[in-house]
XYZ file of C-alpha atoms in Angstrom:
551
model
C -25.137 -13.760 31.124
C -22.748 -11.110 30.146
C -25.477 -8.470 30.251
C -26.397 -9.472 33.714
C -23.742 -6.553 34.604
C -26.546 -4.022 33.520
C -29.848 -5.530 34.625
C -29.375 -7.584 37.880
C -29.306 -6.383 41.267
C -30.489 -3.359 43.369
C -27.186 -1.457 42.352
C -28.508 -1.721 38.375
C -31.786 0.013 39.106
C -30.479 3.264 36.999
C -29.759 0.782 34.072
C -32.638 -0.945 34.295
C -34.680 2.510 34.351
C -32.783 3.575 31.176
C -33.804 0.279 29.670
C -37.437 0.608 30.563
C -37.253 4.132 28.826
C -36.691 2.516 25.376
C -40.183 0.987 25.861
C -38.659 -2.595 27.093
C -40.895 -4.592 29.489
C -39.594 -6.333 32.511
C -40.353 -9.637 30.732
C -37.944 -8.482 27.695
C -35.122 -7.202 30.012
C -35.088 -10.647 31.637
C -34.087 -12.456 28.583
C -30.855 -12.402 26.697
C -30.028 -9.341 25.106
C -29.166 -9.479 21.513
C -27.499 -6.760 19.582
C -28.719 -6.561 15.966
C -26.131 -4.914 14.020
C -27.403 -3.337 10.692
C -25.564 -1.296 8.131
C -29.042 -0.063 6.533
C -28.915 3.371 4.940
C -30.593 5.297 2.012
C -27.368 5.707 0.244
C -26.138 2.512 -0.989
C -28.180 -0.235 -3.124
C -26.797 -2.920 -1.129
C -28.068 -1.447 1.762
C -31.625 0.093 1.201
C -33.462 -2.906 2.015
C -31.573 -3.830 5.262
C -34.587 -2.536 7.183
C -36.467 -5.351 6.104
C -33.648 -7.849 6.828
C -33.529 -6.264 10.251
C -36.968 -6.955 11.028
C -36.836 -10.506 9.815
C -33.943 -10.865 12.236
C -35.532 -9.332 15.043
C -38.607 -11.591 14.629
C -36.357 -14.590 14.573
C -34.462 -13.548 17.621
C -37.943 -12.747 19.460
C -39.410 -16.009 18.387
C -36.276 -17.997 19.805
C -36.714 -16.104 23.127
C -34.215 -13.352 23.029
C -34.755 -9.618 23.131
C -33.347 -7.854 19.801
C -31.675 -4.595 20.125
C -30.969 -2.980 16.986
C -28.238 -0.343 16.312
C -26.550 0.781 13.015
C -23.224 1.286 11.525
C -21.878 3.252 8.626
C -21.600 1.719 5.223
C -19.816 3.433 1.935
C -20.860 2.529 -1.761
C -17.540 1.934 -3.360
C -19.285 2.452 -6.786
C -20.393 5.958 -5.893
C -16.939 6.656 -3.953
C -14.790 5.267 -7.330
C -12.608 7.614 -8.853
C -12.570 10.628 -6.727
C -11.180 11.521 -3.493
C -13.978 9.917 -1.710
C -12.306 6.587 -2.217
C -9.710 7.404 0.106
C -12.305 6.693 2.961
C -13.653 3.222 1.554
C -10.878 1.024 2.971
C -10.324 3.171 6.357
C -14.308 2.747 7.143
C -13.566 -0.912 7.700
C -11.740 0.214 10.815
C -14.394 2.875 11.972
C -17.017 -0.022 11.455
C -14.998 -2.568 13.574
C -14.353 -0.114 16.228
C -17.966 1.089 16.561
C -19.602 -2.412 16.825
C -16.686 -3.086 19.545
C -17.681 -0.150 21.351
C -21.516 -0.642 21.288
C -21.227 -4.174 22.114
C -19.070 -3.667 25.026
C -20.539 -0.565 26.483
C -23.842 -2.238 26.626
C -22.651 -5.729 27.577
C -24.651 -7.247 24.742
C -24.957 -11.237 25.007
C -24.660 -12.210 21.443
C -24.806 -10.363 17.996
C -26.616 -10.896 14.800
C -24.654 -8.719 12.008
C -26.269 -7.527 8.842
C -23.735 -6.149 6.343
C -23.764 -6.279 2.396
C -21.138 -4.200 0.781
C -17.285 -4.195 0.732
C -15.890 -3.025 3.901
C -19.003 -3.453 6.209
C -18.595 -7.451 5.801
C -14.700 -7.595 7.180
C -15.508 -4.571 9.652
C -18.003 -6.742 11.274
C -16.149 -9.930 11.094
C -12.987 -8.204 12.741
C -15.378 -6.722 15.574
C -16.791 -10.375 15.966
C -13.641 -11.959 16.215
C -12.294 -8.969 18.997
C -15.486 -9.341 21.199
C -15.792 -13.312 20.862
C -19.215 -13.186 21.942
C -21.716 -15.650 20.166
C -22.253 -14.077 16.825
C -24.018 -14.831 13.235
C -23.966 -12.860 9.877
C -27.026 -12.595 7.577
C -26.018 -10.409 4.639
C -28.599 -8.388 2.347
C -27.838 -10.659 -0.578
C -26.652 -9.935 -4.035
C -28.393 -7.974 -6.736
C -30.078 -9.513 -9.848
C -28.238 -8.750 -13.183
C -29.972 -6.418 -15.433
C -31.266 -6.958 -18.813
C -30.726 -4.803 -21.662
C -31.626 -6.063 -25.413
C -31.456 -9.625 -24.533
C -28.079 -9.867 -22.620
C -27.283 -9.581 -18.934
C -25.718 -6.437 -17.595
C -24.296 -4.982 -14.359
C -22.507 -2.049 -12.644
C -19.266 -3.357 -14.602
C -20.691 -3.106 -17.838
C -21.671 0.641 -17.304
C -17.974 1.396 -16.032
C -16.765 -0.420 -19.160
C -19.189 1.558 -21.234
C -17.552 4.826 -20.091
C -14.317 3.972 -22.161
C -16.490 2.324 -25.157
C -18.202 5.855 -25.271
C -14.932 7.723 -25.204
C -13.396 5.697 -28.092
C -16.519 6.073 -30.087
C -17.933 2.403 -29.800
C -21.223 3.613 -27.997
C -23.376 6.534 -28.195
C -24.273 8.660 -25.191
C -27.899 7.557 -25.924
C -26.944 3.848 -25.681
C -24.909 4.790 -22.360
C -27.960 6.401 -20.886
C -30.109 3.527 -21.703
C -27.419 1.335 -20.285
C -27.420 3.455 -16.918
C -31.157 2.747 -16.362
C -30.832 -0.923 -16.851
C -27.724 -2.128 -15.381
C -28.727 -1.899 -11.718
C -32.454 -3.078 -11.463
C -32.646 -2.910 -7.381
C -31.561 -3.353 -4.378
C -28.559 -5.984 -3.171
C -24.874 -6.017 -3.611
C -23.735 -5.536 -7.277
C -24.495 -8.752 -9.169
C -21.032 -10.038 -9.984
C -18.326 -11.825 -7.500
C -17.234 -8.201 -6.817
C -15.714 -7.759 -3.168
C -19.059 -7.424 -1.365
C -20.339 -10.860 -2.804
C -16.897 -12.601 -2.445
C -16.877 -11.573 1.298
C -20.493 -12.593 1.852
C -19.552 -15.954 0.251
C -16.615 -16.133 2.540
C -18.576 -15.577 5.734
C -20.061 -19.269 4.698
C -16.595 -20.617 4.097
C -15.339 -19.333 7.591
C -18.431 -20.891 9.183
C -20.019 -17.428 10.277
C -22.939 -17.629 8.437
C -25.773 -20.254 7.657
C -25.809 -21.970 3.956
C -26.923 -19.566 1.308
C -25.644 -16.317 2.923
C -23.263 -15.536 -0.025
C -25.816 -16.111 -2.929
C -29.471 -15.875 -2.172
C -30.712 -12.874 -4.233
C -31.603 -9.910 -1.931
C -35.054 -9.459 -3.719
C -36.379 -12.946 -2.622
C -38.708 -14.029 0.244
C -35.599 -16.772 0.936
C -33.422 -14.027 2.111
C -35.988 -12.822 4.717
C -36.316 -16.687 5.768
C -32.697 -17.031 6.025
C -32.774 -13.689 8.256
C -35.157 -15.303 10.516
C -33.501 -18.691 10.901
C -30.262 -16.641 11.754
C -32.181 -14.532 14.429
C -33.338 -17.969 15.939
C -29.935 -19.585 15.527
C -27.997 -17.036 17.535
C -29.992 -18.152 20.704
C -28.928 -21.562 20.045
C -25.239 -20.327 19.831
C -25.696 -18.635 23.091
C -27.091 -21.626 24.856
C -24.143 -23.538 23.633
C -21.708 -20.695 24.161
C -20.329 -21.148 20.683
C -18.022 -17.936 20.230
C -16.325 -16.739 16.847
C -13.008 -17.970 17.945
C -13.992 -21.410 18.071
C -15.466 -21.139 14.525
C -12.610 -18.700 13.297
C -9.588 -21.270 13.569
C -6.632 -21.454 11.522
C -8.311 -24.267 9.595
C -11.308 -22.148 8.918
C -9.373 -19.557 7.406
C -7.575 -21.837 5.478
C -10.900 -23.222 4.343
C -12.090 -19.527 3.375
C -8.843 -18.911 1.215
C -9.275 -22.360 -0.495
C -13.037 -21.311 -1.409
C -11.813 -17.948 -2.473
C -9.276 -19.570 -4.800
C -12.023 -21.914 -6.237
C -14.635 -19.349 -7.025
C -11.981 -16.478 -8.175
C -13.054 -13.909 -5.598
C -11.767 -10.464 -5.340
C -8.358 -9.339 -4.807
C -9.442 -7.530 -1.612
C -9.963 -10.606 0.169
C -6.356 -10.832 0.549
C -6.617 -7.746 2.415
C -9.372 -8.467 4.599
C -9.064 -12.035 5.730
C -5.593 -11.320 7.050
C -7.266 -8.210 9.180
C -9.874 -10.668 10.523
C -7.399 -13.307 11.236
C -5.228 -10.518 13.246
C -8.262 -9.906 15.245
C -8.729 -13.442 16.051
C -5.114 -13.707 17.142
C -4.087 -15.627 14.343
C -1.495 -15.330 11.380
C -2.716 -15.364 7.744
C 0.437 -14.585 5.753
C 0.500 -13.940 1.875
C 2.701 -17.214 1.581
C -0.549 -19.172 3.000
C -2.436 -17.690 -0.030
C 0.290 -18.652 -2.283
C 0.494 -21.991 -0.932
C -3.514 -22.651 -1.415
C -3.550 -21.206 -4.569
C -1.149 -23.539 -5.937
C -3.447 -26.611 -4.907
C -6.519 -25.199 -5.426
C -8.360 -25.395 -8.916
C -10.555 -22.495 -10.151
C -13.739 -24.038 -10.484
C -16.450 -20.845 -11.059
C -16.073 -18.167 -13.369
C -18.277 -15.326 -12.503
C -18.473 -11.748 -13.566
C -15.905 -10.353 -14.006
C -13.973 -13.285 -15.047
C -16.615 -14.889 -16.878
C -20.048 -14.653 -17.863
C -22.393 -15.813 -14.948
C -23.897 -13.755 -11.836
C -24.432 -14.390 -8.396
C -27.966 -15.688 -9.269
C -26.530 -18.234 -11.538
C -24.367 -19.658 -8.690
C -27.048 -19.553 -6.321
C -29.259 -21.691 -8.465
C -26.177 -24.133 -8.949
C -26.072 -25.041 -5.075
C -24.216 -21.932 -4.143
C -21.093 -21.881 -1.573
C -22.268 -25.361 -0.168
C -22.053 -26.850 -3.601
C -18.573 -25.634 -4.030
C -17.207 -26.576 -0.696
C -18.799 -29.861 -1.550
C -16.479 -30.309 -4.643
C -13.257 -29.370 -2.675
C -14.237 -31.765 0.411
C -14.595 -34.501 -1.926
C -11.188 -34.064 -3.222
C -9.420 -33.247 0.073
C -8.952 -29.852 -0.537
C -11.092 -28.881 2.496
C -11.045 -29.392 6.019
C -14.465 -30.890 7.252
C -13.859 -30.364 10.989
C -14.256 -26.863 11.645
C -17.261 -25.536 13.622
C -19.949 -23.479 11.848
C -22.797 -21.181 13.394
C -24.942 -24.014 12.380
C -23.730 -25.708 15.387
C -22.267 -28.623 12.945
C -18.947 -29.331 11.548
C -18.054 -28.157 7.910
C -18.443 -31.933 6.860
C -21.687 -32.433 8.571
C -22.756 -29.067 6.886
C -21.992 -30.627 3.603
C -23.562 -33.979 3.925
C -25.810 -34.863 1.104
C -24.571 -31.509 -0.763
C -23.251 -32.528 -4.529
C -22.335 -30.581 -7.369
C -24.406 -31.241 -10.571
C -24.049 -27.901 -12.530
C -22.245 -26.545 -15.288
C -21.657 -23.317 -13.514
C -19.530 -25.187 -10.591
C -16.939 -27.168 -12.665
C -15.699 -30.373 -11.126
C -12.185 -30.459 -10.025
C -11.302 -32.854 -12.775
C -12.689 -30.185 -15.520
C -11.364 -27.197 -13.713
C -11.065 -23.952 -15.569
C -7.436 -23.857 -14.504
C -5.572 -26.231 -12.018
C -4.425 -23.391 -9.928
C -6.584 -20.603 -7.853
C -8.030 -17.390 -9.308
C -6.253 -15.175 -7.493
C -2.353 -15.253 -7.491
C 0.315 -13.815 -5.430
C 3.239 -12.081 -7.101
C 6.615 -11.578 -5.774
C 10.157 -9.995 -7.370
C 12.231 -6.847 -7.306
C 9.104 -4.921 -7.643
C 7.187 -6.446 -4.960
C 9.412 -7.815 -2.354
C 6.620 -8.383 0.327
C 4.117 -9.513 -2.527
C 1.426 -8.047 -4.633
C -1.763 -9.675 -5.898
C -3.580 -10.267 -9.271
C -6.762 -11.689 -10.080
C -5.515 -14.213 -12.577
C -8.810 -15.679 -13.417
C -9.635 -12.271 -15.082
C -6.542 -11.828 -16.905
C -6.590 -12.967 -20.843
C -4.048 -15.740 -21.732
C -2.176 -13.431 -23.775
C -1.524 -11.167 -20.815
C -0.474 -13.962 -18.548
C 3.205 -13.017 -19.727
C 3.752 -9.498 -20.555
C 6.958 -7.232 -20.880
C 6.728 -3.493 -21.859
C 7.809 0.238 -21.199
C 6.509 1.623 -17.802
C 4.100 4.552 -18.108
C 4.163 6.227 -14.660
C 1.851 8.238 -12.742
C 1.991 9.360 -9.249
C -1.855 9.198 -8.664
C -5.024 7.806 -10.289
C -6.711 10.804 -11.636
C -3.544 11.623 -14.369
C -3.568 7.960 -15.465
C -6.982 7.784 -16.193
C -6.987 11.142 -17.990
C -4.053 9.520 -20.103
C -5.982 6.154 -20.924
C -9.105 8.299 -21.898
C -6.828 10.887 -23.835
C -5.305 8.092 -26.180
C -2.045 8.257 -24.532
C -1.727 4.665 -23.528
C -0.328 2.332 -26.171
C -0.730 -1.472 -26.576
C 2.309 -3.044 -24.685
C 2.575 -0.180 -22.034
C 2.818 -1.123 -18.281
C 0.891 1.377 -16.517
C 2.472 2.174 -13.093
C 0.000 4.085 -10.337
C 1.874 4.706 -7.159
C 1.586 6.730 -4.193
C -1.846 5.367 -3.707
C -1.150 2.789 -1.027
C -2.631 2.526 2.367
C -0.211 5.109 3.936
C 0.336 7.012 0.762
C -3.111 7.590 -0.786
C -4.154 7.625 1.819
C -6.539 5.092 1.698
C -5.563 2.811 -0.859
C -7.932 3.811 -3.409
C -9.559 1.235 -5.944
C -8.527 1.896 -9.470
C -11.746 0.431 -11.312
C -12.069 3.510 -13.516
C -8.659 2.987 -15.174
C -9.061 -0.621 -15.579
C -12.868 -0.265 -16.952
C -11.544 2.247 -19.357
C -8.939 -0.011 -20.563
C -11.471 -2.709 -21.315
C -13.966 -0.465 -22.844
C -11.440 1.023 -25.236
C -10.250 -2.495 -26.034
C -6.948 -2.272 -24.368
C -7.263 -4.817 -21.371
C -5.885 -7.470 -23.555
C -2.589 -5.424 -24.491
C -1.876 -3.431 -21.368
C -0.704 -4.062 -18.023
C -1.626 -2.088 -14.659
C 0.435 -2.031 -11.578
C -0.637 -0.008 -8.584
C 0.362 0.031 -4.806
C -3.176 0.984 -4.413
C -5.846 -1.835 -5.196
C -8.597 -2.998 -7.380
C -12.441 -3.373 -7.310
C -13.665 -6.891 -7.531
C -15.377 -5.902 -10.590
C -11.577 -5.193 -12.257
C -10.630 -7.242 -15.368
C -7.330 -7.522 -17.120
C -3.513 -7.738 -15.905
C -4.069 -5.583 -13.080
C -1.613 -6.113 -10.284
C -2.299 -4.354 -6.926
C -1.135 -4.372 -3.218
C 2.290 -4.069 -4.518
C 4.513 -3.855 -1.112
C 6.312 -1.969 0.084
C 4.218 0.898 -1.187
C 5.662 3.854 -2.461
C 5.261 6.270 0.419
C 7.392 3.696 2.291
C 10.339 3.854 -0.332
C 9.128 0.449 -2.034
C 10.774 -0.222 -5.206
C 7.576 1.015 -7.256
C 8.871 4.304 -5.809
C 12.095 4.296 -8.072
C 10.301 3.108 -11.535
C 10.924 5.735 -14.287
C 9.220 6.591 -17.421
C 10.193 3.956 -20.128
C 11.848 1.353 -17.738
C 10.947 -2.290 -18.798
C 8.949 -4.353 -16.473
C 8.241 -7.742 -16.979
C 4.613 -9.332 -15.555
C 5.059 -13.137 -15.244
C 1.943 -14.532 -13.857
C 2.495 -18.208 -14.257
C 5.784 -17.972 -12.499
C 4.416 -15.183 -10.060
C 7.149 -12.854 -10.736
C 6.780 -8.934 -11.150
C 10.333 -7.805 -12.127
C 11.758 -4.045 -12.860
C 14.393 -4.616 -15.554
C 16.951 -1.954 -14.328
C 20.437 -2.651 -13.473
C 21.306 -2.634 -9.730
C 23.875 0.309 -9.824
C 20.913 2.333 -11.354
C 18.499 1.361 -8.641
C 21.228 2.189 -6.029
C 21.509 5.552 -7.410
C 17.701 6.132 -7.491
C 17.128 4.902 -4.110
C 20.041 7.298 -2.871
C 18.119 10.339 -4.704
C 14.610 9.305 -3.238
C 12.987 11.770 -0.793
C 9.774 11.061 1.267
C 6.836 12.709 -0.134
C 4.530 15.145 1.854
C 1.564 13.380 3.074
C -1.498 14.471 1.029
C -4.064 14.904 4.066
C -2.587 16.183 7.262
C -5.899 16.739 9.260
C -8.761 14.554 10.461
C -9.467 10.649 10.292
C -7.388 10.066 7.187
C -4.422 11.605 8.653
C -4.610 9.570 11.566
C -4.938 6.625 9.516
C -2.008 7.225 7.361
C 0.251 7.580 10.790
C -1.137 4.230 11.745
C -1.934 1.682 8.915
C 0.353 -1.190 8.055
C 1.294 -2.345 4.886
C -1.114 -4.118 2.381
C 0.888 -7.277 2.793
C -0.059 -7.258 6.312
C -4.112 -6.353 5.841
C -3.770 -2.700 6.143
C -4.534 -3.147 9.712
C -4.113 -0.269 12.317
C -1.489 -0.949 15.227
C-alpha cells in the first residue's frame, strides 16, 4: 500500500503517534487510508449539503474495509461571483483546487480518493488532481438542484438573471422580480439546468470516473446518498484491482466525453476543462478534435438554457447512460474504455435503452451536429466556442457593426441603458485568461440581452467566456486573446463583423492593409492586477484554446 510509508516499521512510530492523535485506532491505521475530498461550505447552494454526502461516502468506505479520512477544498459559487471583480477568481480557483488535492494526497500518502465536487471549477479541478496523482479514485457529486416553481411554470437561476433585463425594460415589476427570487432556487444542489456544473458532472460519467447516475440524480433525494455509499464502497474495489485514473481517462474516454458533451449540448466551459484534464493525464485534446466530434455527433437532449427541460427530467429519462446507449447503438461512442464500475462502457450500458421523448433518437435529433460549435476565422485564428444549440435560428448567420468595450462593466451598462440596437455585434475584450485576468463569465450581459428581447437580434463576442446558462449568439474563448495581441484587440467601433455558425467562421471584414496599420499601432496594455494570486496566474496562464492551463 502507498500509505505503508507513513505507518509501517519502527521508524514510523512518530507518524503513527500523530495518526493516533486524531482518534484513529490501530485497526483503522492498519486498513487502507482513503482520502475523502469534500468541497462542502456554507456559501454555495451546490455545496451546503455535501457534509451529508461526505458522511455517506465515509460509511461506504468503512463498510468495505477502508479508513476514510476527510479533508476539504475551496469552492466558488459562479452565480454569486458573477458580474463583478469576484468572477476573476472563478477559473483560477480550478488550479488552486487541483494543487491542494495533489498536495494533501501526496503529503499524507493516501491509498485512494473519493472526490466530492459539485459546482463549476471544482469538478475539473478535482479531475485534474486525480489525473496527476494516478491513485485509485472515484467521483460522486452533490447532484443537481430541482427546478423552482412559480405560477405553474418551472424557473431556475437563469430565469432570475434574465428577469433583470425584463425589469429594466419595463416588462416585469419589482414585486414580480422579488417573488421570482424566492422561488427560482428551491434548495441545495448545482443549478437546475445543463449549466457548467451539471455538464461537468455528466461528463465524469462519460469519462468513466463516476458511477451511473452521478450527473443527474437530484441533490435532495435518498438515491444521491445511496450513490455516495456505493461510491465509497467501490473505491475499495478499485484499490484491490489497482484500477487507476490514467487507465480510465484514455484518449478514447476523452473522445467519448466530447461526444456526450455534443449530444447533450453542454456548457462551452467544457471546452476549457476537458483539455486541462487531458493535459494532466498526459494526453492532447485539441480544439480540432472537438470540431471533428461535433460534426458527426447529433444533438439529442435540449435542456435549459437551450430548451425547456431541467436535470430532473433527464434523470427520469434514464440520465447519461441512456444518452450513451443511444450513441453506442449508432457507433458514435467507443464501448471499450474502462470505468470506475470495473466494467467497460459497453458492459455498463448492457440492457440500457432510450425510450423517452427527453432524449431523442439519433434519427430524430434536434440537429445533425453537436450542441457546441468551434469557430475559426481571422477574428479567431486559434479558435473560439459557441453553444450553437442555444442560438436562435435567425442568428445562426449574422452580420453587423461592432460595438466595442474593453471590459464587461461598460458593455452591461450600455445594454441596460438602451444603447445597443438590433443588428449590433457586441465585442467585449481584455477579459481573457491573461487580460482579465481570470477569464470572467459574461452571463449578466447575455441575460440582459435575453431579458430585453435582444438575444434574437444581437451577437456578442468575447475573449472571455460564458456561463453554461448563457443563451443567444454568444461566442467566447476567442484566441489569441486581446492581451496577447489577438485580432480582437484591433476591432474598432463600427467595423463589420460576420458570425457564420453553420460554416464555423468568425470574420472581421476590414481590409488587410488597415489591419496591418492597426497592428503596428497597437500597444500592450498594462496588467490590471499586479499583486497576489491573480498576478501570478496572469503571468503563467496559457491561452483559452489550450485549456487555460498553468505552465
